[in-house]
Amino acid sequence: MKPAPFAYHAPDQLDEVLALLGDHAHEVRLLAGGQSLVPMMNFRLAAPEVLVDIRRVDALRHVRREGDGTLAIGAGVRQSALLREPVVKAGWPLLTEGARHIGHPQVRSRGTVCGSLAHHDPTAELPALAVALDARMMLAAASGTREVPAREFFVSYYTAALEPGEMLLEVRFPPCPAGAGWCFKEVARRRGDFALVGVAALVEAGDDGSVSSARIVLCGVGERPFRALDAEEAVAAGASFEEAGRLVADAVRPVGSIHASAEYRRECAGVLAARALSEAWGRAGGS
Ligand SMILES: Cc1cc2nc3c(=O)[nH]c(=O)nc-3n(C[C@H](O)[C@H](O)[C@H](O)COP(=O)(O)OP(=O)(O)OC[C@H]3O[C@@H](n4cnc5c(N)ncnc54)[C@H](O)[C@@H]3O)c2cc1C
């Protein structure tokens, strides 16, 4: 199928993008990498009257470490940058490891980081990684900007906390705790497929050599990234990673689909969480 007719704009200034979003708030979509929007338009699951292509806006292409140590990634940055940029690989290796699971090189070299976050497929890796890393979403509209923490940004299936006329301008990742171990693991039917279940884990060691804190966030187990708070607390209190995995499996409420039953996803969630914690612990210097 072909998309329904639409007006196409490709401004090179951010002001123009925001003005177009403001003028057509209810019938406009941004075109970033097009890796989700174009198929949706071809299937007529989306039929925006106005498309605003942001690929010519140089001001959105930054990957930089700010003075306070925060990593800022603009709306024009491709997912492949997470695997390539030295600043990301050195300071946020969990992002690099997770991004390797996004589709194929062709998808990652067109799809954007912010496009994946704004699109919010609940099986996508980046929303779970953003929650695990306490990212902050910088939103902009013609009327001004605002900041939303990742834990509040992902509302439900394919829905993020964006108002009409608003765009995700930039995502900011605070510095990772020094010495924290990290791991991202997922199960997919084939390499490059969307995850059936994915787990991001961060683990910190205390002065006594035991786990002092853990962060566990999953994708593919519900309408938005799931943070396994009970399992995090249990690990910090001395529970084994296997026990934490059982707590994760008990806590998640996945929905079955033609790709995998709810029971299978639940089982995967527990096993992956235990394995991710164990690998993260090894990277934190634990034994
Ligand atoms: C074969 C294939 C395999 C894939 N596998 C995976 C996978 O394993 N994991 C995964 O996570 N993804 C996967 N994807 C999706 C891919 O990651 C997309 O790139 C991503 O979902 C959307 O990013 P985009 O830049 O392409 O956005 P687009 O497709 O251009 O836009 C998607 C939606 O987000 C909106 N949008 C985009 N940018 C912004 C912004 N800055 N502010 C507000 N709204 C915005 C658009 O208006 C649109 O509604 C796959 C895609 C394909 C084609």
PDB file of N, CA, C and O in Angstrom, residues 229-258:
ATOM      1  N   LEU A 229      11.223  -3.331  41.427  1.00  0.00           N
ATOM      2  CA  LEU A 229      11.670  -2.740  42.700  1.00  0.00           C
ATOM      3  C   LEU A 229      11.882  -3.792  43.788  1.00  0.00           C
ATOM      4  O   LEU A 229      12.854  -3.715  44.550  1.00  0.00           O
ATOM      5  N   ASP A 230      10.968  -4.761  43.886  1.00  0.00           N
ATOM      6  CA  ASP A 230      11.110  -5.789  44.939  1.00  0.00           C
ATOM      7  C   ASP A 230      12.417  -6.558  44.762  1.00  0.00           C
ATOM      8  O   ASP A 230      13.134  -6.818  45.742  1.00  0.00           O
ATOM      9  N   ALA A 231      12.705  -6.917  43.524  1.00  0.00           N
ATOM     10  CA  ALA A 231      13.940  -7.669  43.261  1.00  0.00           C
ATOM     11  C   ALA A 231      15.162  -6.792  43.536  1.00  0.00           C
ATOM     12  O   ALA A 231      16.176  -7.267  44.074  1.00  0.00           O
ATOM     13  N   GLU A 232      15.082  -5.510  43.185  1.00  0.00           N
ATOM     14  CA  GLU A 232      16.210  -4.594  43.452  1.00  0.00           C
ATOM     15  C   GLU A 232      16.502  -4.547  44.957  1.00  0.00           C
ATOM     16  O   GLU A 232      17.657  -4.643  45.393  1.00  0.00           O
ATOM     17  N   GLU A 233      15.427  -4.399  45.744  1.00  0.00           N
ATOM     18  CA  GLU A 233      15.608  -4.317  47.201  1.00  0.00           C
ATOM     19  C   GLU A 233      16.162  -5.622  47.757  1.00  0.00           C
ATOM     20  O   GLU A 233      17.027  -5.626  48.646  1.00  0.00           O
ATOM     21  N   ALA A 234      15.654  -6.733  47.227  1.00  0.00           N
ATOM     22  CA  ALA A 234      16.106  -8.033  47.731  1.00  0.00           C
ATOM     23  C   ALA A 234      17.596  -8.226  47.464  1.00  0.00           C
ATOM     24  O   ALA A 234      18.347  -8.679  48.344  1.00  0.00           O
ATOM     25  N   VAL A 235      18.051  -7.853  46.268  1.00  0.00           N
ATOM     26  CA  VAL A 235      19.475  -8.021  45.934  1.00  0.00           C
ATOM     27  C   VAL A 235      20.326  -7.157  46.860  1.00  0.00           C
ATOM     28  O   VAL A 235      21.366  -7.595  47.380  1.00  0.00           O
ATOM     29  N   ALA A 236      19.869  -5.915  47.082  1.00  0.00           N
ATOM     30  CA  ALA A 236      20.652  -5.016  47.957  1.00  0.00           C
ATOM     31  C   ALA A 236      20.676  -5.534  49.392  1.00  0.00           C
ATOM     32  O   ALA A 236      21.600  -5.223  50.157  1.00  0.00           O
ATOM     33  N   ALA A 237      19.665  -6.360  49.747  1.00  0.00           N
ATOM     34  CA  ALA A 237      19.617  -6.910  51.110  1.00  0.00           C
ATOM     35  C   ALA A 237      20.322  -8.256  51.211  1.00  0.00           C
ATOM     36  O   ALA A 237      20.281  -8.900  52.264  1.00  0.00           O
ATOM     37  N   GLY A 238      20.904  -8.727  50.107  1.00  0.00           N
ATOM     38  CA  GLY A 238      21.703  -9.946  50.167  1.00  0.00           C
ATOM     39  C   GLY A 238      21.113 -11.155  49.478  1.00  0.00           C
ATOM     40  O   GLY A 238      21.707 -12.239  49.521  1.00  0.00           O
ATOM     41  N   ALA A 239      19.943 -11.008  48.842  1.00  0.00           N
ATOM     42  CA  ALA A 239      19.360 -12.162  48.139  1.00  0.00           C
ATOM     43  C   ALA A 239      20.257 -12.563  46.963  1.00  0.00           C
ATOM     44  O   ALA A 239      20.966 -11.723  46.402  1.00  0.00           O
ATOM     45  N   SER A 240      20.183 -13.834  46.596  1.00  0.00           N
ATOM     46  CA  SER A 240      20.968 -14.299  45.447  1.00  0.00           C
ATOM     47  C   SER A 240      20.333 -13.763  44.151  1.00  0.00           C
ATOM     48  O   SER A 240      19.161 -13.359  44.135  1.00  0.00           O
ATOM     49  N   PHE A 241      21.101 -13.781  43.075  1.00  0.00           N
ATOM     50  CA  PHE A 241      20.559 -13.323  41.795  1.00  0.00           C
ATOM     51  C   PHE A 241      19.445 -14.263  41.308  1.00  0.00           C
ATOM     52  O   PHE A 241      18.501 -13.828  40.655  1.00  0.00           O
ATOM     53  N   GLU A 242      19.570 -15.563  41.639  1.00  0.00           N
ATOM     54  CA  GLU A 242      18.509 -16.502  41.248  1.00  0.00           C
ATOM     55  C   GLU A 242      17.205 -16.145  41.968  1.00  0.00           C
ATOM     56  O   GLU A 242      16.125 -16.171  41.385  1.00  0.00           O
ATOM     57  N   GLU A 243      17.322 -15.813  43.260  1.00  0.00           N
ATOM     58  CA  GLU A 243      16.133 -15.427  44.021  1.00  0.00           C
ATOM     59  C   GLU A 243      15.538 -14.132  43.431  1.00  0.00           C
ATOM     60  O   GLU A 243      14.318 -14.004  43.289  1.00  0.00           O
ATOM     61  N   ALA A 244      16.411 -13.196  43.072  1.00  0.00           N
ATOM     62  CA  ALA A 244      15.921 -11.957  42.459  1.00  0.00           C
ATOM     63  C   ALA A 244      15.185 -12.270  41.158  1.00  0.00           C
ATOM     64  O   ALA A 244      14.138 -11.684  40.858  1.00  0.00           O
ATOM     65  N   GLY A 245      15.726 -13.204  40.385  1.00  0.00           N
ATOM     66  CA  GLY A 245      15.068 -13.601  39.134  1.00  0.00           C
ATOM     67  C   GLY A 245      13.673 -14.148  39.396  1.00  0.00           C
ATOM     68  O   GLY A 245      12.717 -13.833  38.672  1.00  0.00           O
ATOM     69  N   ARG A 246      13.537 -14.951  40.460  1.00  0.00           N
ATOM     70  CA  ARG A 246      12.209 -15.491  40.796  1.00  0.00           C
ATOM     71  C   ARG A 246      11.257 -14.355  41.176  1.00  0.00           C
ATOM     72  O   ARG A 246      10.075 -14.364  40.814  1.00  0.00           O
ATOM     73  N   LEU A 247      11.764 -13.357  41.894  1.00  0.00           N
ATOM     74  CA  LEU A 247      10.921 -12.206  42.260  1.00  0.00           C
ATOM     75  C   LEU A 247      10.476 -11.427  41.014  1.00  0.00           C
ATOM     76  O   LEU A 247       9.339 -10.964  40.923  1.00  0.00           O
ATOM     77  N   VAL A 248      11.396 -11.296  40.049  1.00  0.00           N
ATOM     78  CA  VAL A 248      11.043 -10.612  38.800  1.00  0.00           C
ATOM     79  C   VAL A 248       9.932 -11.387  38.085  1.00  0.00           C
ATOM     80  O   VAL A 248       8.924 -10.808  37.651  1.00  0.00           O
ATOM     81  N   ALA A 249      10.113 -12.707  37.973  1.00  0.00           N
ATOM     82  CA  ALA A 249       9.107 -13.524  37.275  1.00  0.00           C
ATOM     83  C   ALA A 249       7.746 -13.415  37.976  1.00  0.00           C
ATOM     84  O   ALA A 249       6.700 -13.387  37.317  1.00  0.00           O
ATOM     85  N   ASP A 250       7.745 -13.324  39.296  1.00  0.00           N
ATOM     86  CA  ASP A 250       6.475 -13.187  40.040  1.00  0.00           C
ATOM     87  C   ASP A 250       5.836 -11.828  39.824  1.00  0.00           C
ATOM     88  O   ASP A 250       4.610 -11.695  39.869  1.00  0.00           O
ATOM     89  N   ALA A 251       6.672 -10.809  39.608  1.00  0.00           N
ATOM     90  CA  ALA A 251       6.154  -9.437  39.569  1.00  0.00           C
ATOM     91  C   ALA A 251       5.626  -9.018  38.206  1.00  0.00           C
ATOM     92  O   ALA A 251       4.714  -8.191  38.126  1.00  0.00           O
ATOM     93  N   VAL A 252       6.198  -9.552  37.129  1.00  0.00           N
ATOM     94  CA  VAL A 252       5.812  -9.054  35.806  1.00  0.00           C
ATOM     95  C   VAL A 252       4.452  -9.611  35.399  1.00  0.00           C
ATOM     96  O   VAL A 252       4.046 -10.687  35.822  1.00  0.00           O
ATOM     97  N   ARG A 253       3.749  -8.840  34.573  1.00  0.00           N
ATOM     98  CA  ARG A 253       2.429  -9.245  34.052  1.00  0.00           C
ATOM     99  C   ARG A 253       2.438  -9.148  32.537  1.00  0.00           C
ATOM    100  O   ARG A 253       1.746  -8.303  31.950  1.00  0.00           O
ATOM    101  N   PRO A 254       3.240  -9.994  31.857  1.00  0.00           N
ATOM    102  CA  PRO A 254       3.319  -9.875  30.397  1.00  0.00           C
ATOM    103  C   PRO A 254       2.018 -10.331  29.737  1.00  0.00           C
ATOM    104  O   PRO A 254       1.226 -11.057  30.337  1.00  0.00           O
ATOM    105  N   VAL A 255       1.829  -9.886  28.510  1.00  0.00           N
ATOM    106  CA  VAL A 255       0.662 -10.275  27.723  1.00  0.00           C
ATOM    107  C   VAL A 255       1.159 -11.211  26.623  1.00  0.00           C
ATOM    108  O   VAL A 255       2.188 -10.940  26.001  1.00  0.00           O
ATOM    109  N   GLY A 256       0.449 -12.290  26.381  1.00  0.00           N
ATOM    110  CA  GLY A 256       0.841 -13.225  25.331  1.00  0.00           C
ATOM    111  C   GLY A 256       0.526 -12.649  23.954  1.00  0.00           C
ATOM    112  O   GLY A 256      -0.319 -11.769  23.809  1.00  0.00           O
ATOM    113  N   SER A 257       1.241 -13.130  22.946  1.00  0.00           N
ATOM    114  CA  SER A 257       0.977 -12.715  21.564  1.00  0.00           C
ATOM    115  C   SER A 257       1.259 -13.908  20.662  1.00  0.00           C
ATOM    116  O   SER A 257       1.632 -14.986  21.155  1.00  0.00           O
ATOM    117  N   ILE A 258       1.144 -13.708  19.333  1.00  0.00           N
ATOM    118  CA  ILE A 258       1.458 -14.820  18.433  1.00  0.00           C
ATOM    119  C   ILE A 258       2.941 -15.190  18.526  1.00  0.00           C
ATOM    120  O   ILE A 258       3.329 -16.266  18.113  1.00  0.00           O
TER     121      ILE A 258
END
